[in-house]
Amino acid sequence: MELLERVKVLAAQWEQDLIANRRHLHANPELSFQEYQTAAFIQERLKSWGISFQAPVAGTGIVGTIAGKNPQKKVFALRADMDALPILEANDVSYKSKNDGVMHACGHDVHTTSLLGAARILHELRDSFEGSVRLIFQPGEELLPGGASLMIKEGVLKNPEPAGIVGQHVMPLIPAGKVGFREGMYMASTDELYVTVKGKGGHAAMPEQNIDPVLITAHIIVALQQIVSRVASPKVPTVLSFGKIIANGATNVIPNEVHIEGTFRTMDEAWRAEAHKRMKKMAECIAEGMGGECDFDIQKGYPYLENDPGLTQQARAAAVEYLGAENVVDLDLWMAAEDFSYYSHEVDSCFYRLGTRNEERGITSSVHTPTFDIDETALPIGAGLMAWIALKQLEVK
Ligand SMILES: [Zn+2]
Ligand SMILES: [Zn+2]
């Protein structure tokens, strides 16, 4: 039997195990950096199949190794995230979350299940490839500083450095049975902005005695949008949004200060650093020019995510072989963030999407909502395709 056929047969043969694993993880979600039971479950599964691993790494992380023939020849890495979100699940299903207020609403249960499945397949086929597969189960994707950054600090991309890394994420916009790819810039860097504008409050009827922080803030918000429209290159997607303004005065009271919070997202690290300086300077100068002051605090989030064109083309070609060209779609830019981006600035990376939608069965909810769910027919694809992409990287040509 050809290797591709063997992968598909194993993925189909273990479908019930994949579903059971996913349902177990879904029913027992844990918040970021608290994935203790999840980690124990992963370790128990890996042990039962005879796959060696190192744990704990970065708290609750696990790094497994599957050695093929000539294991030093090349290392290729596969990554899954393990954490859930602080959301109360609203689905009425047998595998509903047993931890009230915690839910796998971003599909990380699916990612963990897929990587476990891929590991089992690759372990079974370990005589068919040269080199090694590194299995990275990381904590805390949903919470800064991001488990990926901690895993990298602990050396998961060293000794030796992998030739490439692949991660997959569920996508409820894409029907189950399909997957999506995009080369180059794919997801955004995300920074949080916390701005306090200080003036001098007083009676609203006597503006000459006050320094009005509400008006200063209004000017700052309008002016900062010029950073996006006049300073950012049109070739680099950039978004600035303020979603929170607190000016707690009254119809006849000017407050002492105003607080605003927003998000800045883009897809170029040099521009991101430059934009931080420009925004801060512009806000401070406007406040100063109007007699007030401005504290402009930027909490840096994840970097932007760059899919290596070569690796992404190869992974896409592997997906076409596995699923047929009609089931491999092109992805749009996505201005959300993902900590897989940290890996993408270290080694050749490909982050692709696993379709999980089923309109007929009403499985359409977005990630991060209380009704998010998946069509479980995506599970054998999630496991099998990941294994196949790794095999294509490590096959002897
Ligand atoms: Zn998420
Ligand atoms: Zn996610």
mmCIF file of C-alpha atoms and ligand atoms in Angstrom:
data_model
loop_
_atom_site.group_PDB
_atom_site.id
_atom_site.type_symbol
_atom_site.label_atom_id
_atom_site.label_comp_id
_atom_site.label_asym_id
_atom_site.label_seq_id
_atom_site.Cartn_x
_atom_site.Cartn_y
_atom_site.Cartn_z
ATOM 1 C CA MET A 1 0.000 0.000 0.000
ATOM 2 C CA GLU A 2 1.259 3.472 -0.785
ATOM 3 C CA LEU A 3 2.227 5.687 2.133
ATOM 4 C CA LEU A 4 -0.596 8.177 1.510
ATOM 5 C CA GLU A 5 -3.117 5.340 1.578
ATOM 6 C CA ARG A 6 -1.621 3.976 4.808
ATOM 7 C CA VAL A 7 -2.009 7.369 6.512
ATOM 8 C CA LYS A 8 -5.639 7.616 5.426
ATOM 9 C CA VAL A 9 -6.399 4.054 6.538
ATOM 10 C CA LEU A 10 -4.864 4.659 9.987
ATOM 11 C CA ALA A 11 -6.710 7.981 10.394
ATOM 12 C CA ALA A 12 -10.000 6.277 9.495
ATOM 13 C CA GLN A 13 -9.235 3.234 11.671
ATOM 14 C CA TRP A 14 -8.640 5.472 14.725
ATOM 15 C CA GLU A 15 -11.558 7.843 14.119
ATOM 16 C CA GLN A 16 -13.486 6.648 17.198
ATOM 17 C CA ASP A 17 -10.401 7.154 19.360
ATOM 18 C CA LEU A 18 -9.980 10.684 17.963
ATOM 19 C CA ILE A 19 -13.615 11.490 18.762
ATOM 20 C CA ALA A 20 -13.287 10.038 22.273
ATOM 21 C CA ASN A 21 -10.102 12.030 22.927
ATOM 22 C CA ARG A 22 -11.631 15.260 21.639
ATOM 23 C CA ARG A 23 -14.793 14.767 23.710
ATOM 24 C CA HIS A 24 -12.765 14.026 26.830
ATOM 25 C CA LEU A 25 -10.710 17.203 26.328
ATOM 26 C CA HIS A 26 -13.796 19.248 25.448
ATOM 27 C CA ALA A 27 -15.625 18.125 28.591
ATOM 28 C CA ASN A 28 -12.618 18.891 30.784
ATOM 29 C CA PRO A 29 -11.312 22.295 29.656
ATOM 30 C CA GLU A 30 -8.670 24.213 31.597
ATOM 31 C CA LEU A 31 -7.686 27.878 31.444
ATOM 32 C CA SER A 32 -4.387 29.157 30.044
ATOM 33 C CA PHE A 33 -1.281 27.969 31.944
ATOM 34 C CA GLN A 34 -3.447 25.727 34.169
ATOM 35 C CA GLU A 35 -3.658 22.780 31.747
ATOM 36 C CA TYR A 36 -2.606 20.178 34.363
ATOM 37 C CA GLN A 37 -5.222 17.478 33.683
ATOM 38 C CA THR A 38 -4.925 18.124 29.946
ATOM 39 C CA ALA A 39 -1.160 17.608 30.149
ATOM 40 C CA ALA A 40 -1.636 14.418 32.206
ATOM 41 C CA PHE A 41 -4.072 13.111 29.583
ATOM 42 C CA ILE A 42 -1.662 13.856 26.713
ATOM 43 C CA GLN A 43 1.183 12.131 28.575
ATOM 44 C CA GLU A 44 -0.963 9.100 29.318
ATOM 45 C CA ARG A 45 -1.925 8.782 25.640
ATOM 46 C CA LEU A 46 1.663 9.191 24.405
ATOM 47 C CA LYS A 47 2.874 6.607 26.955
ATOM 48 C CA SER A 48 0.204 4.117 25.904
ATOM 49 C CA TRP A 49 1.525 4.258 22.332
ATOM 50 C CA GLY A 50 5.187 4.128 23.364
ATOM 51 C CA ILE A 51 6.020 7.661 22.211
ATOM 52 C CA SER A 52 8.801 9.316 24.216
ATOM 53 C CA PHE A 53 8.384 12.838 25.534
ATOM 54 C CA GLN A 54 9.821 15.475 27.833
ATOM 55 C CA ALA A 55 7.598 17.186 30.431
ATOM 56 C CA PRO A 56 6.918 19.578 31.930
ATOM 57 C CA VAL A 57 8.218 22.239 29.569
ATOM 58 C CA ALA A 58 7.178 25.828 30.354
ATOM 59 C CA GLY A 59 4.755 24.759 33.093
ATOM 60 C CA THR A 60 2.324 22.349 31.456
ATOM 61 C CA GLY A 61 3.880 21.933 28.007
ATOM 62 C CA ILE A 62 5.028 18.608 26.553
ATOM 63 C CA VAL A 63 7.587 17.923 23.827
ATOM 64 C CA GLY A 64 7.397 14.497 22.223
ATOM 65 C CA THR A 65 9.784 12.906 19.754
ATOM 66 C CA ILE A 66 9.170 10.324 17.052
ATOM 67 C CA ALA A 67 12.410 9.066 15.614
ATOM 68 C CA GLY A 68 12.368 7.653 12.105
ATOM 69 C CA LYS A 69 15.344 6.065 10.439
ATOM 70 C CA ASN A 70 18.523 8.119 10.706
ATOM 71 C CA PRO A 71 16.848 10.348 13.332
ATOM 72 C CA GLN A 72 19.497 13.103 13.311
ATOM 73 C CA LYS A 73 19.070 13.789 9.599
ATOM 74 C CA LYS A 74 16.308 16.392 9.856
ATOM 75 C CA VAL A 75 13.789 17.485 12.463
ATOM 76 C CA PHE A 76 10.327 18.715 11.587
ATOM 77 C CA ALA A 77 7.988 20.129 14.246
ATOM 78 C CA LEU A 78 4.212 19.943 14.690
ATOM 79 C CA ARG A 79 2.458 22.175 17.220
ATOM 80 C CA ALA A 80 -0.847 22.168 19.103
ATOM 81 C CA ASP A 81 -2.169 24.494 21.808
ATOM 82 C CA MET A 82 -4.019 23.111 24.854
ATOM 83 C CA ASP A 83 -5.862 25.894 26.689
ATOM 84 C CA ALA A 84 -9.540 26.860 26.917
ATOM 85 C CA LEU A 85 -11.365 30.165 27.437
ATOM 86 C CA PRO A 86 -13.347 31.742 30.311
ATOM 87 C CA ILE A 87 -16.718 31.200 28.590
ATOM 88 C CA LEU A 88 -19.830 29.392 29.900
ATOM 89 C CA GLU A 89 -20.692 26.735 27.315
ATOM 90 C CA ALA A 90 -24.229 26.964 25.912
ATOM 91 C CA ASN A 91 -24.161 23.792 23.788
ATOM 92 C CA ASP A 92 -26.458 20.962 24.846
ATOM 93 C CA VAL A 93 -24.185 18.041 23.995
ATOM 94 C CA SER A 94 -23.021 14.913 25.832
ATOM 95 C CA TYR A 95 -19.454 16.266 25.919
ATOM 96 C CA LYS A 96 -20.436 19.695 27.288
ATOM 97 C CA SER A 97 -17.856 21.345 29.550
ATOM 98 C CA LYS A 98 -17.908 20.006 33.114
ATOM 99 C CA ASN A 99 -15.958 23.056 34.311
ATOM 100 C CA ASP A 100 -18.618 25.759 34.479
ATOM 101 C CA GLY A 101 -17.370 28.995 33.003
ATOM 102 C CA VAL A 102 -14.507 27.343 31.132
ATOM 103 C CA MET A 103 -14.924 26.170 27.553
ATOM 104 C CA HIS A 104 -12.893 24.956 24.593
ATOM 105 C CA ALA A 105 -14.427 27.697 22.443
ATOM 106 C CA CYS A 106 -11.359 28.139 20.231
ATOM 107 C CA GLY A 107 -10.981 24.490 19.244
ATOM 108 C CA HIS A 108 -7.730 23.844 21.084
ATOM 109 C CA ASP A 109 -9.245 20.489 22.124
ATOM 110 C CA VAL A 110 -9.346 19.703 18.399
ATOM 111 C CA HIS A 111 -5.745 20.824 17.884
ATOM 112 C CA THR A 112 -4.513 18.659 20.761
ATOM 113 C CA THR A 113 -6.546 15.685 19.501
ATOM 114 C CA SER A 114 -5.209 16.145 15.973
ATOM 115 C CA LEU A 115 -1.602 16.280 17.119
ATOM 116 C CA LEU A 116 -2.098 13.184 19.285
ATOM 117 C CA GLY A 117 -3.627 11.434 16.279
ATOM 118 C CA ALA A 118 -0.833 12.578 13.961
ATOM 119 C CA ALA A 119 1.708 11.360 16.523
ATOM 120 C CA ARG A 120 0.118 7.920 16.681
ATOM 121 C CA ILE A 121 0.097 7.631 12.881
ATOM 122 C CA LEU A 122 3.713 8.829 12.546
ATOM 123 C CA HIS A 123 4.833 6.452 15.299
ATOM 124 C CA GLU A 124 3.172 3.566 13.463
ATOM 125 C CA LEU A 125 4.893 4.622 10.220
ATOM 126 C CA ARG A 126 8.283 5.417 11.782
ATOM 127 C CA ASP A 127 10.100 3.035 9.445
ATOM 128 C CA SER A 128 8.841 5.018 6.444
ATOM 129 C CA PHE A 129 10.703 8.285 6.994
ATOM 130 C CA GLU A 130 14.147 9.633 7.803
ATOM 131 C CA GLY A 131 14.697 12.172 10.557
ATOM 132 C CA SER A 132 12.492 12.994 13.539
ATOM 133 C CA VAL A 133 9.186 14.636 14.274
ATOM 134 C CA ARG A 134 9.044 16.951 17.263
ATOM 135 C CA LEU A 135 5.594 17.163 18.848
ATOM 136 C CA ILE A 136 4.994 20.480 20.604
ATOM 137 C CA PHE A 137 1.994 20.620 22.956
ATOM 138 C CA GLN A 138 2.059 24.166 24.291
ATOM 139 C CA PRO A 139 0.093 25.896 27.056
ATOM 140 C CA GLY A 140 -1.488 29.330 27.186
ATOM 141 C CA GLU A 141 -2.154 30.456 23.618
ATOM 142 C CA GLU A 142 -5.007 32.692 24.734
ATOM 143 C CA LEU A 143 -3.138 34.691 27.372
ATOM 144 C CA LEU A 144 -0.095 36.962 27.281
ATOM 145 C CA PRO A 145 2.817 36.378 27.126
ATOM 146 C CA GLY A 146 1.664 33.353 25.096
ATOM 147 C CA GLY A 147 2.809 29.789 25.744
ATOM 148 C CA ALA A 148 4.689 29.737 22.426
ATOM 149 C CA SER A 149 7.106 32.428 23.612
ATOM 150 C CA LEU A 150 7.774 30.451 26.815
ATOM 151 C CA MET A 151 8.276 27.163 24.957
ATOM 152 C CA ILE A 152 10.807 28.884 22.670
ATOM 153 C CA LYS A 153 12.621 30.280 25.726
ATOM 154 C CA GLU A 154 12.776 26.714 27.080
ATOM 155 C CA GLY A 155 14.518 25.656 23.871
ATOM 156 C CA VAL A 156 11.882 23.739 21.870
ATOM 157 C CA LEU A 157 13.343 25.143 18.658
ATOM 158 C CA LYS A 158 16.896 24.079 19.524
ATOM 159 C CA ASN A 159 19.093 20.947 19.644
ATOM 160 C CA PRO A 160 18.715 20.742 16.757
ATOM 161 C CA GLU A 161 16.636 23.516 15.246
ATOM 162 C CA PRO A 162 13.708 22.076 13.268
ATOM 163 C CA ALA A 163 13.762 22.632 9.512
ATOM 164 C CA GLY A 164 10.186 23.838 9.793
ATOM 165 C CA ILE A 165 7.069 23.884 11.947
ATOM 166 C CA VAL A 166 3.407 23.463 11.149
ATOM 167 C CA GLY A 167 0.369 24.351 13.236
ATOM 168 C CA GLN A 168 -3.292 24.025 12.408
ATOM 169 C CA HIS A 169 -6.351 25.879 13.691
ATOM 170 C CA VAL A 170 -10.056 25.163 13.366
ATOM 171 C CA MET A 171 -12.006 27.496 11.072
ATOM 172 C CA PRO A 172 -15.822 27.574 11.398
ATOM 173 C CA LEU A 173 -16.110 29.586 8.161
ATOM 174 C CA ILE A 174 -14.754 26.644 6.134
ATOM 175 C CA PRO A 175 -16.867 23.468 5.697
ATOM 176 C CA ALA A 176 -15.566 20.275 7.299
ATOM 177 C CA GLY A 177 -13.660 18.326 4.669
ATOM 178 C CA LYS A 178 -11.734 21.361 3.464
ATOM 179 C CA VAL A 179 -8.591 23.141 4.640
ATOM 180 C CA GLY A 180 -7.162 26.609 3.899
ATOM 181 C CA PHE A 181 -3.674 28.027 3.309
ATOM 182 C CA ARG A 182 -2.065 31.410 2.814
ATOM 183 C CA GLU A 183 1.553 32.318 2.060
ATOM 184 C CA GLY A 184 3.323 35.286 3.615
ATOM 185 C CA MET A 185 1.654 37.629 6.094
ATOM 186 C CA TYR A 186 -1.423 35.952 7.527
ATOM 187 C CA MET A 187 -2.328 37.166 11.032
ATOM 188 C CA ALA A 188 -1.705 40.469 12.821
ATOM 189 C CA SER A 189 0.444 41.667 15.673
ATOM 190 C CA THR A 190 -1.815 42.880 18.473
ATOM 191 C CA ASP A 191 -0.942 45.587 20.963
ATOM 192 C CA GLU A 192 -3.195 47.014 23.645
ATOM 193 C CA LEU A 193 -3.268 50.787 24.154
ATOM 194 C CA TYR A 194 -4.068 52.299 27.557
ATOM 195 C CA VAL A 195 -4.156 56.091 27.381
ATOM 196 C CA THR A 196 -4.846 58.537 30.191
ATOM 197 C CA VAL A 197 -5.373 62.196 29.269
ATOM 198 C CA LYS A 198 -5.011 64.574 32.181
ATOM 199 C CA GLY A 199 -6.459 68.099 32.306
ATOM 200 C CA LYS A 200 -8.051 70.182 35.009
ATOM 201 C CA GLY A 201 -11.693 69.610 35.842
ATOM 202 C CA GLY A 202 -14.269 72.131 36.960
ATOM 203 C CA HIS A 203 -17.655 73.679 36.208
ATOM 204 C CA ALA A 204 -18.639 73.134 32.590
ATOM 205 C CA ALA A 205 -19.984 76.688 32.424
ATOM 206 C CA MET A 206 -16.491 78.136 33.001
ATOM 207 C CA PRO A 207 -14.218 76.534 30.401
ATOM 208 C CA GLU A 208 -11.632 79.303 30.780
ATOM 209 C CA GLN A 209 -10.826 77.944 34.259
ATOM 210 C CA ASN A 210 -10.471 74.301 33.119
ATOM 211 C CA ILE A 211 -8.234 72.243 30.886
ATOM 212 C CA ASP A 212 -10.768 70.003 29.184
ATOM 213 C CA PRO A 213 -9.422 66.419 28.881
ATOM 214 C CA VAL A 214 -12.571 65.338 26.995
ATOM 215 C CA LEU A 215 -11.846 67.700 24.120
ATOM 216 C CA ILE A 216 -8.141 66.800 24.168
ATOM 217 C CA THR A 217 -9.076 63.108 23.979
ATOM 218 C CA ALA A 218 -11.427 63.746 21.064
ATOM 219 C CA HIS A 219 -8.579 65.421 19.160
ATOM 220 C CA ILE A 220 -6.207 62.579 20.015
ATOM 221 C CA ILE A 221 -8.598 59.884 18.774
ATOM 222 C CA VAL A 222 -9.211 61.676 15.481
ATOM 223 C CA ALA A 223 -5.545 62.517 14.971
ATOM 224 C CA LEU A 224 -4.322 58.982 15.689
ATOM 225 C CA GLN A 225 -6.364 57.653 12.776
ATOM 226 C CA GLN A 226 -4.064 59.697 10.502
ATOM 227 C CA ILE A 227 -1.307 57.255 11.511
ATOM 228 C CA VAL A 228 -3.301 54.554 9.726
ATOM 229 C CA SER A 229 -4.357 56.623 6.696
ATOM 230 C CA ARG A 230 -1.270 58.855 6.185
ATOM 231 C CA VAL A 231 1.740 57.193 7.785
ATOM 232 C CA ALA A 232 1.189 53.449 7.329
ATOM 233 C CA SER A 233 2.144 52.002 3.965
ATOM 234 C CA PRO A 234 -0.960 50.948 2.003
ATOM 235 C CA LYS A 235 0.857 47.626 1.473
ATOM 236 C CA VAL A 236 0.860 46.809 5.171
ATOM 237 C CA PRO A 237 -2.553 46.148 6.734
ATOM 238 C CA THR A 238 -2.970 48.325 9.817
ATOM 239 C CA VAL A 239 -5.921 48.709 12.186
ATOM 240 C CA LEU A 240 -6.374 51.098 15.098
ATOM 241 C CA SER A 241 -9.580 50.922 17.149
ATOM 242 C CA PHE A 242 -10.558 52.468 20.455
ATOM 243 C CA GLY A 243 -13.409 50.594 22.121
ATOM 244 C CA LYS A 244 -13.424 52.193 25.532
ATOM 245 C CA ILE A 245 -13.653 55.840 26.647
ATOM 246 C CA ILE A 246 -14.235 56.814 30.256
ATOM 247 C CA ALA A 247 -14.792 60.531 30.900
ATOM 248 C CA ASN A 248 -16.697 60.378 34.119
ATOM 249 C CA GLY A 249 -17.926 63.973 34.395
ATOM 250 C CA ALA A 250 -21.527 65.155 34.011
ATOM 251 C CA THR A 251 -23.528 67.519 31.811
ATOM 252 C CA ASN A 252 -22.133 70.374 33.861
ATOM 253 C CA VAL A 253 -18.892 68.851 35.145
ATOM 254 C CA ILE A 254 -15.601 68.647 33.259
ATOM 255 C CA PRO A 255 -13.606 65.691 34.726
ATOM 256 C CA ASN A 256 -9.928 65.867 35.646
ATOM 257 C CA GLU A 257 -8.981 63.065 33.335
ATOM 258 C CA VAL A 258 -10.162 60.730 30.602
ATOM 259 C CA HIS A 259 -9.115 57.133 30.040
ATOM 260 C CA ILE A 260 -9.265 55.377 26.676
ATOM 261 C CA GLU A 261 -8.345 51.840 25.617
ATOM 262 C CA GLY A 262 -7.791 50.455 22.185
ATOM 263 C CA THR A 263 -5.996 47.965 19.968
ATOM 264 C CA PHE A 264 -3.308 48.441 17.328
ATOM 265 C CA ARG A 265 -2.796 45.654 14.784
ATOM 266 C CA THR A 266 -0.470 45.335 11.833
ATOM 267 C CA MET A 267 1.719 42.917 9.838
ATOM 268 C CA ASP A 268 5.246 44.316 9.814
ATOM 269 C CA GLU A 269 7.514 44.387 12.883
ATOM 270 C CA ALA A 270 9.579 47.444 11.840
ATOM 271 C CA TRP A 271 6.429 49.437 11.101
ATOM 272 C CA ARG A 272 4.865 48.235 14.332
ATOM 273 C CA ALA A 273 7.784 49.659 16.367
ATOM 274 C CA GLU A 274 7.717 52.920 14.386
ATOM 275 C CA ALA A 275 3.936 53.258 14.810
ATOM 276 C CA HIS A 276 4.262 52.856 18.574
ATOM 277 C CA LYS A 277 6.656 55.836 18.699
ATOM 278 C CA ARG A 278 4.527 57.949 16.356
ATOM 279 C CA MET A 279 1.255 57.322 18.214
ATOM 280 C CA LYS A 280 2.803 58.106 21.574
ATOM 281 C CA LYS A 281 4.471 61.293 20.313
ATOM 282 C CA MET A 282 1.348 62.520 18.527
ATOM 283 C CA ALA A 283 -0.895 61.966 21.555
ATOM 284 C CA GLU A 284 1.588 63.553 23.959
ATOM 285 C CA CYS A 285 2.133 66.602 21.734
ATOM 286 C CA ILE A 286 -1.597 67.194 21.205
ATOM 287 C CA ALA A 287 -2.216 66.990 24.950
ATOM 288 C CA GLU A 288 0.701 69.287 25.696
ATOM 289 C CA GLY A 289 -0.341 71.794 23.026
ATOM 290 C CA MET A 290 -3.782 71.986 24.596
ATOM 291 C CA GLY A 291 -2.395 72.460 28.102
ATOM 292 C CA GLY A 292 -2.817 68.926 29.363
ATOM 293 C CA GLU A 293 -0.764 65.762 29.688
ATOM 294 C CA CYS A 294 -0.991 62.260 28.277
ATOM 295 C CA ASP A 295 0.255 58.882 29.563
ATOM 296 C CA PHE A 296 0.413 56.580 26.558
ATOM 297 C CA ASP A 297 0.969 52.992 27.647
ATOM 298 C CA ILE A 298 1.387 50.198 25.078
ATOM 299 C CA GLN A 299 1.115 46.560 26.201
ATOM 300 C CA LYS A 300 2.803 44.570 23.474
ATOM 301 C CA GLY A 301 1.007 41.422 22.387
ATOM 302 C CA TYR A 302 1.995 38.743 19.868
ATOM 303 C CA PRO A 303 3.999 39.584 16.729
ATOM 304 C CA TYR A 304 2.407 39.218 13.286
ATOM 305 C CA LEU A 305 2.325 35.741 11.770
ATOM 306 C CA GLU A 306 4.332 35.076 8.622
ATOM 307 C CA ASN A 307 3.821 31.845 6.678
ATOM 308 C CA ASP A 308 7.014 30.846 4.870
ATOM 309 C CA PRO A 309 6.130 30.732 1.146
ATOM 310 C CA GLY A 310 8.199 27.613 0.363
ATOM 311 C CA LEU A 311 6.958 25.518 3.272
ATOM 312 C CA THR A 312 3.385 26.732 2.778
ATOM 313 C CA GLN A 313 3.450 25.737 -0.914
ATOM 314 C CA GLN A 314 4.752 22.288 0.065
ATOM 315 C CA ALA A 315 2.150 21.868 2.825
ATOM 316 C CA ARG A 316 -0.570 23.038 0.448
ATOM 317 C CA ALA A 317 0.608 20.524 -2.184
ATOM 318 C CA ALA A 318 0.486 17.786 0.475
ATOM 319 C CA ALA A 319 -3.088 18.845 1.324
ATOM 320 C CA VAL A 320 -4.063 18.669 -2.363
ATOM 321 C CA GLU A 321 -2.692 15.113 -2.487
ATOM 322 C CA TYR A 322 -4.537 14.209 0.709
ATOM 323 C CA LEU A 323 -7.905 15.889 0.075
ATOM 324 C CA GLY A 324 -8.042 16.804 -3.617
ATOM 325 C CA ALA A 325 -7.616 20.300 -5.068
ATOM 326 C CA GLU A 326 -11.330 21.052 -4.678
ATOM 327 C CA ASN A 327 -10.964 20.775 -0.891
ATOM 328 C CA VAL A 328 -8.016 23.145 -0.461
ATOM 329 C CA VAL A 329 -8.949 26.828 -0.340
ATOM 330 C CA ASP A 330 -7.023 30.108 -0.154
ATOM 331 C CA LEU A 331 -7.324 32.127 3.033
ATOM 332 C CA ASP A 332 -7.825 35.859 3.443
ATOM 333 C CA LEU A 333 -5.730 37.991 5.751
ATOM 334 C CA TRP A 334 -6.985 37.709 9.312
ATOM 335 C CA MET A 335 -6.450 40.678 11.665
ATOM 336 C CA ALA A 336 -6.744 38.504 14.795
ATOM 337 C CA ALA A 337 -3.590 37.357 16.589
ATOM 338 C CA GLU A 338 -2.151 33.918 17.345
ATOM 339 C CA ASP A 339 0.976 33.099 19.337
ATOM 340 C CA PHE A 340 2.118 30.582 16.696
ATOM 341 C CA SER A 341 3.564 33.803 15.233
ATOM 342 C CA TYR A 342 6.490 33.526 17.682
ATOM 343 C CA TYR A 343 7.619 30.302 15.991
ATOM 344 C CA SER A 344 7.180 31.962 12.580
ATOM 345 C CA HIS A 345 9.876 34.526 13.403
ATOM 346 C CA GLU A 346 12.333 31.766 14.380
ATOM 347 C CA VAL A 347 11.999 28.977 11.782
ATOM 348 C CA ASP A 348 10.136 28.345 8.502
ATOM 349 C CA SER A 349 6.492 28.088 9.503
ATOM 350 C CA CYS A 350 3.083 27.250 8.119
ATOM 351 C CA PHE A 351 -0.140 27.885 10.026
ATOM 352 C CA TYR A 352 -3.160 26.544 8.172
ATOM 353 C CA ARG A 353 -6.875 26.178 8.791
ATOM 354 C CA LEU A 354 -8.949 23.057 9.326
ATOM 355 C CA GLY A 355 -12.564 23.464 8.157
ATOM 356 C CA THR A 356 -15.082 22.486 10.865
ATOM 357 C CA ARG A 357 -18.376 23.979 9.616
ATOM 358 C CA ASN A 358 -21.547 21.994 8.931
ATOM 359 C CA GLU A 359 -24.413 24.244 7.944
ATOM 360 C CA GLU A 360 -26.978 21.421 7.722
ATOM 361 C CA ARG A 361 -26.290 20.427 11.303
ATOM 362 C CA GLY A 362 -26.268 24.053 12.467
ATOM 363 C CA ILE A 363 -22.545 24.027 13.297
ATOM 364 C CA THR A 364 -21.740 27.589 12.266
ATOM 365 C CA SER A 365 -20.860 29.519 15.447
ATOM 366 C CA SER A 366 -17.701 31.558 15.504
ATOM 367 C CA VAL A 367 -14.746 30.740 17.759
ATOM 368 C CA HIS A 368 -14.823 32.461 21.178
ATOM 369 C CA THR A 369 -18.644 32.147 21.427
ATOM 370 C CA PRO A 370 -20.642 29.964 23.902
ATOM 371 C CA THR A 371 -22.157 27.921 21.030
ATOM 372 C CA PHE A 372 -18.935 27.118 19.173
ATOM 373 C CA ASP A 373 -18.710 23.454 18.136
ATOM 374 C CA ILE A 374 -17.207 21.433 15.300
ATOM 375 C CA ASP A 375 -18.261 18.786 12.827
ATOM 376 C CA GLU A 376 -16.186 15.867 14.140
ATOM 377 C CA THR A 377 -15.699 14.443 10.645
ATOM 378 C CA ALA A 378 -12.870 17.005 10.562
ATOM 379 C CA LEU A 379 -10.908 15.040 13.196
ATOM 380 C CA PRO A 380 -9.427 12.265 10.989
ATOM 381 C CA ILE A 381 -8.452 14.982 8.503
ATOM 382 C CA GLY A 382 -6.870 17.070 11.258
ATOM 383 C CA ALA A 383 -4.767 14.097 12.395
ATOM 384 C CA GLY A 384 -4.065 12.475 9.027
ATOM 385 C CA LEU A 385 -3.171 15.638 7.126
ATOM 386 C CA MET A 386 -0.781 16.822 9.828
ATOM 387 C CA ALA A 387 0.960 13.433 9.717
ATOM 388 C CA TRP A 388 1.051 13.516 5.917
ATOM 389 C CA ILE A 389 2.571 17.037 5.828
ATOM 390 C CA ALA A 390 5.327 15.883 8.217
ATOM 391 C CA LEU A 391 5.929 12.703 6.176
ATOM 392 C CA LYS A 392 6.272 14.738 2.973
ATOM 393 C CA GLN A 393 8.932 16.869 4.697
ATOM 394 C CA LEU A 394 10.858 13.820 5.914
ATOM 395 C CA GLU A 395 10.390 11.340 3.068
ATOM 396 C CA VAL A 396 13.444 10.106 1.271
ATOM 397 C CA LYS A 397 13.405 11.587 -2.200
HETATM 398 ZN ZN ZN B 1 -8.725 31.816 20.485
HETATM 399 ZN ZN ZN B 2 -7.124 29.470 19.032
#
